Amino acid sequence: MVRGAGRGGRGMPGRGGMGRPPFSRPRVLMLRPPFDLILAEPAFPRCKPAPDDSALTQALLKRHTELCPTPTEQAAVLSLITKLQTVLDNLVVAPGDFAACQLEEVRQVGSYKKGTMMAGKNVADIVVIMKTLPTKEAVEGLSNKVNEELNKLMRAEGLSPVTCASHERGFTVTAAAAVRVLVTTLHQNLRKLEPEVHLDYKVISSHLAAIRHSRWFEENAHHSSIKVLIRLLRDMCARHAGLEPLTPWMIDLLAHHCIMNNPARQALPINVAFRRALSLLAGGLFLPGCAGLPDPCEAAHSRAHTALDLVAQDHAAATAQTLLRVVARGGHRYVLGLQAFEGGKDISTEITVWDGVVVSPLAPAYSDTPEPMDTDDKDEEGTQDGVAA
Amino acid sequence: MMAANNYFGFTHGGTQYGAATASAAYGGQTGYAVAPAATAATYGTQRAAATGYDTAYQAAAATQAAHAHAHAAAAAASAYDASKSAYYQQAAAAYPAAPPQPQPTYDATAKPAYSTPATYAQAAYGSVYSAPAPAASYPSQPYSAPAQPAKQTANRGTSAYDTALYNAATMYVAQQNKTGGGGGGGRSGWKNYNKSGVGAGLGRRPKPPPKAQQLHYCDVCRISCAGPQTYKEHLEGQKHKKKEAAVKLAAAGGGGGGARACGASALRCELCDVTCTGADAYAAHVRGIKHQKVVKLHTMLGKPIPSTEPVKLQPAKKTVAGAPKIAFVASGGLSTVGCSADCPPGDKEDEREDDADAEPEVQPVGQDYIEEIRGDDGKALSFNCKLCDCKFNDPNAKEMHMKGRRHRLQYKKKVQPDLEVKVKPSMHQRKLAEAKAQRMLVRDELWARRRMHDGVEEDDRVYWEGADWWRGPHHHHHHAMGMGYGPVGRRPETSDDRHVLAKHADIYPPEQQLQDIQRAVSHTEKALKSLSDALADQGKLKGQPAKVAAKVDDKKEEKPEGKEDGRDNQLFSFVGEGEAAPSGSPATPGPGTAGARALKGVMRVGLLAKGLLLRGDRDVRLVVLCHDRPTVTLLKRVAADLPHHLSRVKGSSEEPKYKVELLPAEGAVSVSDGSVNVLVSLTSAIMREPAEGGDIKRDDKDVLPRQKCLDALAALRHAKWFQARAASLQSCVIIIRIMRDLCRRIPNWTPLNPYAMELLVSGVMQSAGGALSPGEALRRVMEAAAGGLLLDHGPGLRDPCEKDLVDALGNLPPQKREDLTASAQQFLRQIAFRQIHKVLDMEPLPKVKHAAGNWKFPRKRRRSNTDQDPDTPNGDNKVVKKEDNSE
């Protein structure tokens, strides 16, 4: 395993000048952004009157007000997170006898930080960067310490005590609201992680990414239209099975793209942006082979949607395609969730009729069974490795 | 350690200096080592004047800071130690009345060791100074040269000076001092001095007298030599040099290690020169057989046995980087000298010293990770360290383990990366090994990741994953030149491209079909021209008979040079050069305009003009522009006369039998040769003019259907638009052909009228902002349709051939739009998931073998490989050729 079969091919001198090129050789295939009507406007000038979109705009705004968290919720989260931040900050500055782990930094991330929290989901996120490696024991220890300290504060203010529950990402502090404490470690420690001793590498690095995301968001996506669209899209995605796998980060990027990425660089109206988001998803923005949305917080050329597996990509695109046609036929109230569709059924999987026009859902295109042509690849890859070794 | 050994000897020789004092003092004195050579050289003379000393010293002290960290300097200091100890006792005797002046300066440089010991005779003081200052100059090679002859001439008993470079340097220094001390007496002075000095020295403490019989003992190699000659030979020998180098190396390493080992206080058995990591280990050592043996030996030899009290190692360790020769003098008084002569060599000891760095005061770490395994009675039976994966039964062992290096390393590795764990000297190797393991790991990961996509070819991997397009072994410049459709160049051909091109090759009309069409059209055009001429002649005959003959002649002469038919897809004008074009625009024609031809020209439109013919297409269109409104009469006339002209045009060959049919409802005649149907529509530009009252009414019956004429005109404009805009776009024509095929095959797409489809495709291509490969182009068209471009709320397809805003799609009912969009959406996902063959309705193509296989073969074979493959889609050969050219 260590000496992987393909490894030997590189750096092997004197193989007739045809040695495998190094893996890092520049590759000349480029991905293309998808067709985007807003950007393609010059090629497709509008030649008929724009449809009256006020109904959609109204519906979008109405739905958004429903999605905004109530002041009570916000206050609850705020109070909890302030206390938690205090406790954690104390641990950073003066750990005292607390030896389970050393904290480097504490940062708020996620929807609370971004201002895109949704009603009914008053869970804030806070990332704790450990100087030490995040063993499960360390997380447990931190959880206990935080619980203890936080309850001291709570008692002092005469509030009901909080509870801490550890999970694989860190632990969650629950009171009236909840704060997820996500544990991560310094970047240079990442490679020292071992699956059986520490928290999962993916989890750890996703928490680091969350910090980057929050920063990017603060710097680039502070426009309130973006936040409105994010709430609407997150709500829409949550209610349609196919779109559920989209991560908040993908939605953030998508919303930012839809609102801000236009020739004028001015925020688009919410109805246009909403249609654009659906249209982009339907147009294969998040399908393989498409440039998608470049992830500004990852290394160059990384695409946001590659976190989805292929089935999910297919399913998400198909769902968005159906929803696009439903919205085009005036079914936005169902899509937005202002109106339940036939007893809570997922409209993206049902055949619907609008003014005599039948809108039907689409079959998945992705099939898991490898096609005969793929076996060729296997052989090829295999022999290649064999030869190279 | 050499220094310590030496010094040790002196200690027992009766000096009052404590070992600790001396070593601390000199250990901190590395600064002296960097005293400029000049200072050292001039020192002797300056020394004569007592004040001169001060300046020299200060200079040395000043430079000290800058170089204090140099290992060489450290080594020099220690070397100095060794020699100094031998030397300064004599010197001390030689300068019983050294000036006390330097005292304050000395204090200022913070060397308390010098000022504190009360036993430190002032007499010795000056000489002690003089020794270190020049010792600094030892690293500079030249000093060894003068040293050597000095030794020879002097032939002193203190041959310790000549053992090595350092010693040589030191000796030189000593000589300088002595010279200085002797009032600049030079060589003779040295000897004189020596005598007195030794005499004095002997009075104070037992010091080897020069003439004494001695044992030539090499402390580095632990051997004794019979005489000076053998000893010298030994010193020059390979073996000795090797050992010496090893010692030096250890010393150089030790210089750094000493500082690092701060606080580490291991215990040392002076007798055996063994370092123990802790009190327990020390006790064990003292009890041990080895130690007992040594004690026995020493007792036998009458050497002093140091107390069993362990010596705590000082942070600043001294190492000797030389091979100071210790002259054992066989006089009874010297029996105490060099007790540790047979101790293990310095390099070994260095190792152990580092070993000894395990810190007794270390805090146990990782208590949380040790779980107790309890028996049934709740008593802790054993402990299990989860970090190190080891067990112990003894709580003490647990404690020890928690302090141990291995545990700490694990803790550092798994819990707290910044934990300080004392490193072993082999750290370098370990680091190398670690780095290597790391590299392996990374590499493994890399390959594991690649293997994850085992079934997917490399470019597929990138396709799906898209992590980094610029990596990967496949697809280089080989495919760089693409399909020969221009600047796509740098892009490799993807599977989609190959499918699209294969499909395109499939639907592209065969050569025979194209020739048939070409011939029929060409004949028709020529016949129409001929007909037009005939009509014109007729008209002119009526009006101006005189001119006609000449005109006709002119034309016949022109013909061969001029355009024969509408092959270039532009308007094939029937109007000859000599013939004035109808005066004024077509907008102001009058029935009386004489000389104007009734049939002005013919143009290919539709598929033929756009080059969109597909396999099996047999119907092509020509549009004849008439001067005036085309009438049924004219159409009939054309239909009647055309066969005659056709047979004239096609010449003698009877091959195609043209059949001309009159289609008044279409406003056209159809020319058919059995396989190709050419529809010739008559129209006129003035049909677009809003009909004016009575004029129209009068003609109404006769004039061809207006809509048909307008359609024909539109077709003309579309053809022109296509040639001007769409045809020049990358991949556009290919994709439109593909889409035509799609529209023919798939019912959902049939309602999309060809012109709208062309507009859609060209718009999509145009908006791409760059060249697209065929595969990408098809996908992009699907993306546009899937994204709802054709839906009701979309912008529509603006017809560029109309002045007004006209939606080329305007007539499409909502359900059709819906179906069209749904179909495009499905297609898009199929394309994305490598099922483009389903969209194109074809068999999936096998993977390109040679693309990846190229790497297996030398270049020459690659070419033959591809050449042998007749099925390569068109363009592939081109690829290979281009590539070969470029090589």
Tab-separated table of C-alpha atoms in Angstrom, chain B residues 130-324:
chain	number	residue	atom	x	y	z
B	130	SER	CA	46.784	35.766	28.855
B	131	ALA	CA	46.028	32.233	28.016
B	132	PRO	CA	42.420	32.556	27.065
B	133	ALA	CA	42.757	35.649	25.004
B	134	PRO	CA	44.983	34.178	22.342
B	135	ALA	CA	43.344	30.821	22.581
B	136	ALA	CA	40.714	32.462	20.562
B	137	SER	CA	42.950	32.497	17.626
B	138	TYR	CA	43.114	28.795	17.440
B	139	PRO	CA	40.619	28.333	14.657
B	140	SER	CA	42.847	30.239	12.309
B	141	GLN	CA	45.079	27.658	10.829
B	142	PRO	CA	48.344	29.598	10.635
B	143	TYR	CA	48.932	29.279	14.269
B	144	SER	CA	49.599	25.671	14.050
B	145	ALA	CA	52.595	26.317	11.867
B	146	PRO	CA	54.595	28.342	14.285
B	147	ALA	CA	53.474	26.020	16.983
B	148	GLN	CA	55.087	23.029	15.502
B	149	PRO	CA	58.636	24.278	15.267
B	150	ALA	CA	58.218	25.812	18.626
B	151	LYS	CA	57.570	22.485	20.057
B	152	GLN	CA	60.448	20.971	18.260
B	153	THR	CA	62.973	23.513	19.307
B	154	ALA	CA	61.696	23.704	22.749
B	155	ASN	CA	61.439	19.978	22.990
B	156	ARG	CA	59.576	20.430	26.072
B	157	GLY	CA	58.241	17.747	28.163
B	158	THR	CA	54.856	19.249	27.972
B	159	SER	CA	54.177	17.542	24.706
B	160	ALA	CA	50.545	17.834	25.398
B	161	TYR	CA	50.762	20.911	23.299
B	162	ASP	CA	51.382	19.221	20.055
B	163	THR	CA	48.760	16.572	19.950
B	164	ALA	CA	46.446	18.372	17.670
B	165	LEU	CA	45.553	21.571	16.012
B	166	TYR	CA	43.933	23.074	19.007
B	167	ASN	CA	46.694	22.151	21.199
B	168	ALA	CA	49.112	23.617	18.796
B	169	ALA	CA	47.276	26.851	18.802
B	170	THR	CA	47.099	26.900	22.476
B	171	MET	CA	50.709	26.196	22.763
B	172	TYR	CA	51.518	29.011	20.490
B	173	VAL	CA	49.511	31.178	22.695
B	174	ALA	CA	51.226	29.935	25.704
B	175	GLN	CA	54.498	30.587	24.075
B	176	GLN	CA	53.442	34.088	23.318
B	177	ASN	CA	52.523	34.592	26.849
B	178	LYS	CA	55.667	33.307	28.051
B	179	THR	CA	57.579	35.404	25.677
B	180	GLY	CA	55.653	38.348	26.867
B	181	GLY	CA	56.194	37.347	30.374
B	182	GLY	CA	59.842	37.025	29.737
B	183	GLY	CA	59.954	40.623	28.612
B	184	GLY	CA	59.940	39.834	24.919
B	185	GLY	CA	62.769	37.460	25.207
B	186	GLY	CA	61.958	35.271	22.248
B	187	ARG	CA	63.057	31.659	22.083
B	188	SER	CA	65.845	31.906	24.489
B	189	GLY	CA	63.566	33.708	26.782
B	190	TRP	CA	61.166	30.869	26.556
B	191	LYS	CA	63.662	28.393	27.749
B	192	ASN	CA	64.802	30.579	30.461
B	193	TYR	CA	61.390	31.216	31.485
B	194	ASN	CA	60.614	27.632	31.389
B	195	LYS	CA	63.191	26.731	33.783
B	196	SER	CA	62.282	29.262	36.281
B	197	GLY	CA	58.640	28.678	35.681
B	198	VAL	CA	58.742	25.020	36.194
B	199	GLY	CA	60.787	25.442	39.184
B	200	ALA	CA	58.311	27.764	40.646
B	201	GLY	CA	55.494	25.563	39.603
B	202	LEU	CA	56.949	22.592	41.257
B	203	GLY	CA	57.179	24.503	44.369
B	204	ARG	CA	53.501	25.034	44.390
B	205	ARG	CA	51.996	21.912	43.011
B	206	PRO	CA	53.040	18.707	41.377
B	207	LYS	CA	53.542	19.455	37.774
B	208	PRO	CA	55.365	17.305	35.301
B	209	PRO	CA	58.955	18.360	35.120
B	210	PRO	CA	60.186	18.476	31.558
B	211	LYS	CA	62.767	15.823	31.884
B	212	ALA	CA	60.622	13.372	33.642
B	213	GLN	CA	60.089	10.012	32.099
B	214	GLN	CA	56.671	9.876	30.736
B	215	LEU	CA	53.991	7.689	29.441
B	216	HIS	CA	52.804	8.658	26.006
B	217	TYR	CA	49.174	8.264	26.399
B	218	CYS	CA	46.650	9.220	23.759
B	219	ASP	CA	43.496	10.103	25.453
B	220	VAL	CA	41.449	9.930	22.369
B	221	CYS	CA	42.375	6.450	21.405
B	222	ARG	CA	43.076	5.252	24.893
B	223	ILE	CA	46.371	3.829	24.129
B	224	SER	CA	49.776	4.469	25.416
B	225	CYS	CA	52.808	4.632	23.252
B	226	ALA	CA	56.269	3.499	24.003
B	227	GLY	CA	58.016	6.638	22.948
B	228	PRO	CA	57.614	10.010	21.354
B	229	GLN	CA	58.332	8.596	17.923
B	230	THR	CA	55.644	5.957	18.042
B	231	TYR	CA	53.391	8.449	19.585
B	232	LYS	CA	53.889	10.832	16.728
B	233	GLU	CA	53.322	8.108	14.247
B	234	HIS	CA	50.174	7.225	16.010
B	235	LEU	CA	49.005	10.768	15.856
B	236	GLU	CA	49.509	10.854	12.134
B	237	GLY	CA	47.804	7.542	11.639
B	238	GLN	CA	44.445	7.025	10.041
B	239	LYS	CA	42.908	5.513	13.077
B	240	HIS	CA	43.706	8.334	15.364
B	241	LYS	CA	42.553	10.941	12.912
B	242	LYS	CA	39.282	9.197	12.517
B	243	LYS	CA	38.681	9.093	16.186
B	244	GLU	CA	39.706	12.612	16.581
B	245	ALA	CA	37.314	13.725	13.878
B	246	ALA	CA	34.575	11.841	15.608
B	247	VAL	CA	35.356	13.566	18.841
B	248	LYS	CA	35.400	16.931	17.157
B	249	LEU	CA	32.112	16.244	15.542
B	250	ALA	CA	30.630	15.259	18.835
B	251	ALA	CA	32.069	18.381	20.323
B	252	ALA	CA	30.560	20.552	17.640
B	253	GLY	CA	27.227	18.884	18.176
B	254	GLY	CA	27.653	19.106	21.877
B	255	GLY	CA	28.139	22.834	21.705
B	256	GLY	CA	24.588	23.186	20.519
B	257	GLY	CA	23.376	20.416	22.699
B	258	GLY	CA	24.745	21.963	25.804
B	259	ALA	CA	22.521	24.956	25.630
B	260	ARG	CA	19.590	22.877	24.671
B	261	ALA	CA	20.030	20.582	27.566
B	262	CYS	CA	19.464	23.363	30.005
B	263	GLY	CA	17.948	22.212	33.198
B	264	ALA	CA	18.574	18.643	32.407
B	265	SER	CA	20.490	17.425	35.392
B	266	ALA	CA	21.442	13.878	34.909
B	267	LEU	CA	23.654	12.099	37.330
B	268	ARG	CA	27.110	11.120	36.438
B	269	CYS	CA	29.478	8.610	37.806
B	270	GLU	CA	32.773	10.352	37.610
B	271	LEU	CA	34.679	7.223	37.985
B	272	CYS	CA	33.228	5.346	35.122
B	273	ASP	CA	32.299	8.425	33.223
B	274	VAL	CA	28.829	7.131	32.902
B	275	THR	CA	25.776	9.279	32.904
B	276	CYS	CA	22.602	8.061	34.441
B	277	THR	CA	19.199	9.409	33.800
B	278	GLY	CA	18.126	9.443	37.372
B	279	ALA	CA	18.901	8.615	40.906
B	280	ASP	CA	17.537	5.126	40.526
B	281	ALA	CA	19.608	4.452	37.531
B	282	TYR	CA	22.639	5.846	39.263
B	283	ALA	CA	22.131	3.631	42.216
B	284	ALA	CA	21.777	0.709	39.925
B	285	HIS	CA	24.988	1.652	38.240
B	286	VAL	CA	26.909	1.937	41.446
B	287	ARG	CA	25.713	-1.476	42.434
B	288	GLY	CA	26.547	-2.840	39.058
B	289	ILE	CA	29.469	-5.043	38.187
B	290	LYS	CA	30.980	-2.640	35.758
B	291	HIS	CA	31.338	0.053	38.301
B	292	GLN	CA	32.713	-2.387	40.805
B	293	LYS	CA	35.284	-3.484	38.333
B	294	VAL	CA	36.445	-0.001	37.677
B	295	VAL	CA	36.655	0.723	41.357
B	296	LYS	CA	38.760	-2.344	41.777
B	297	LEU	CA	41.040	-1.375	38.965
B	298	HIS	CA	41.524	2.090	40.241
B	299	THR	CA	42.267	0.899	43.710
B	300	MET	CA	44.808	-1.376	42.237
B	301	LEU	CA	46.436	1.394	40.287
B	302	GLY	CA	46.330	3.584	43.278
B	303	LYS	CA	44.234	6.157	41.507
B	304	PRO	CA	41.873	8.230	43.465
B	305	ILE	CA	38.336	7.097	43.546
B	306	PRO	CA	35.875	9.887	43.486
B	307	SER	CA	33.113	9.769	45.943
B	308	THR	CA	30.111	7.784	44.975
B	309	GLU	CA	28.134	10.932	45.210
B	310	PRO	CA	26.841	11.509	41.760
B	311	VAL	CA	27.957	14.564	39.897
B	312	LYS	CA	25.111	16.621	38.697
B	313	LEU	CA	25.669	17.562	35.166
B	314	GLN	CA	25.843	21.224	34.477
B	315	PRO	CA	23.841	22.636	31.712
B	316	ALA	CA	26.854	23.987	29.925
B	317	LYS	CA	28.687	20.929	28.958
B	318	LYS	CA	32.157	20.830	27.905
B	319	THR	CA	33.487	18.729	25.228
B	320	VAL	CA	36.968	18.365	24.114
B	321	ALA	CA	37.610	18.518	20.505
B	322	GLY	CA	41.169	17.606	20.593
B	323	ALA	CA	43.395	14.907	21.720
B	324	PRO	CA	45.292	16.479	24.493
